[in-house]
Amino acid sequence: MRAGGRISITESYFMMLMKFIYYACLAVVILMAVVFCVSVLFILENS
């Protein structure tokens, strides 16, 4: 961060983009974990 005080538009967009990417990755990881658990339960039920 610069000592100029006011954050520029580009920096604020960059922060928003990083936050969006972070939450998107988090959602994908949670979704994969849920799918994995469901598939394991499905296999155990059918075995």
GROMACS .gro file of C-alpha atoms in nm:
model
   47
    1MET     CA    1   0.000   0.000   0.000
    2ARG     CA    2   0.119   0.350  -0.076
    3ALA     CA    3   0.125   0.622   0.189
    4GLY     CA    4  -0.089   0.842  -0.037
    5GLY     CA    5  -0.399   0.750   0.161
    6ARG     CA    6  -0.665   0.705  -0.108
    7ILE     CA    7  -0.671   0.364  -0.276
    8SER     CA    8  -0.676   0.382  -0.654
    9ILE     CA    9  -0.954   0.226  -0.861
   10THR     CA   10  -0.719  -0.038  -1.000
   11GLU     CA   11  -0.612  -0.153  -0.655
   12SER     CA   12  -0.969  -0.177  -0.529
   13TYR     CA   13  -1.069  -0.380  -0.836
   14PHE     CA   14  -0.766  -0.604  -0.782
   15MET     CA   15  -0.867  -0.662  -0.419
   16MET     CA   16  -1.223  -0.745  -0.524
   17LEU     CA   17  -1.093  -0.985  -0.789
   18MET     CA   18  -0.864  -1.161  -0.539
   19LYS     CA   19  -1.150  -1.193  -0.290
   20PHE     CA   20  -1.379  -1.332  -0.564
   21ILE     CA   21  -1.113  -1.587  -0.671
   22TYR     CA   22  -1.061  -1.687  -0.306
   23TYR     CA   23  -1.432  -1.747  -0.247
   24ALA     CA   24  -1.468  -1.929  -0.581
   25CYS     CA   25  -1.183  -2.167  -0.491
   26LEU     CA   26  -1.335  -2.221  -0.147
   27ALA     CA   27  -1.673  -2.304  -0.301
   28VAL     CA   28  -1.513  -2.549  -0.547
   29VAL     CA   29  -1.323  -2.725  -0.267
   30ILE     CA   30  -1.639  -2.757  -0.056
   31LEU     CA   31  -1.837  -2.882  -0.356
   32MET     CA   32  -1.572  -3.145  -0.437
   33ALA     CA   33  -1.569  -3.262  -0.074
   34VAL     CA   34  -1.949  -3.297  -0.072
   35VAL     CA   35  -1.948  -3.488  -0.403
   36PHE     CA   36  -1.670  -3.714  -0.274
   37CYS     CA   37  -1.861  -3.793   0.048
   38VAL     CA   38  -2.183  -3.862  -0.143
   39SER     CA   39  -2.007  -4.093  -0.389
   40VAL     CA   40  -1.836  -4.283  -0.106
   41LEU     CA   41  -2.168  -4.327   0.075
   42PHE     CA   42  -2.330  -4.439  -0.253
   43ILE     CA   43  -2.057  -4.701  -0.309
   44LEU     CA   44  -2.086  -4.826   0.049
   45GLU     CA   45  -2.464  -4.856   0.017
   46ASN     CA   46  -2.436  -5.060  -0.303
   47SER     CA   47  -2.157  -5.291  -0.188
   0.00000   0.00000   0.00000
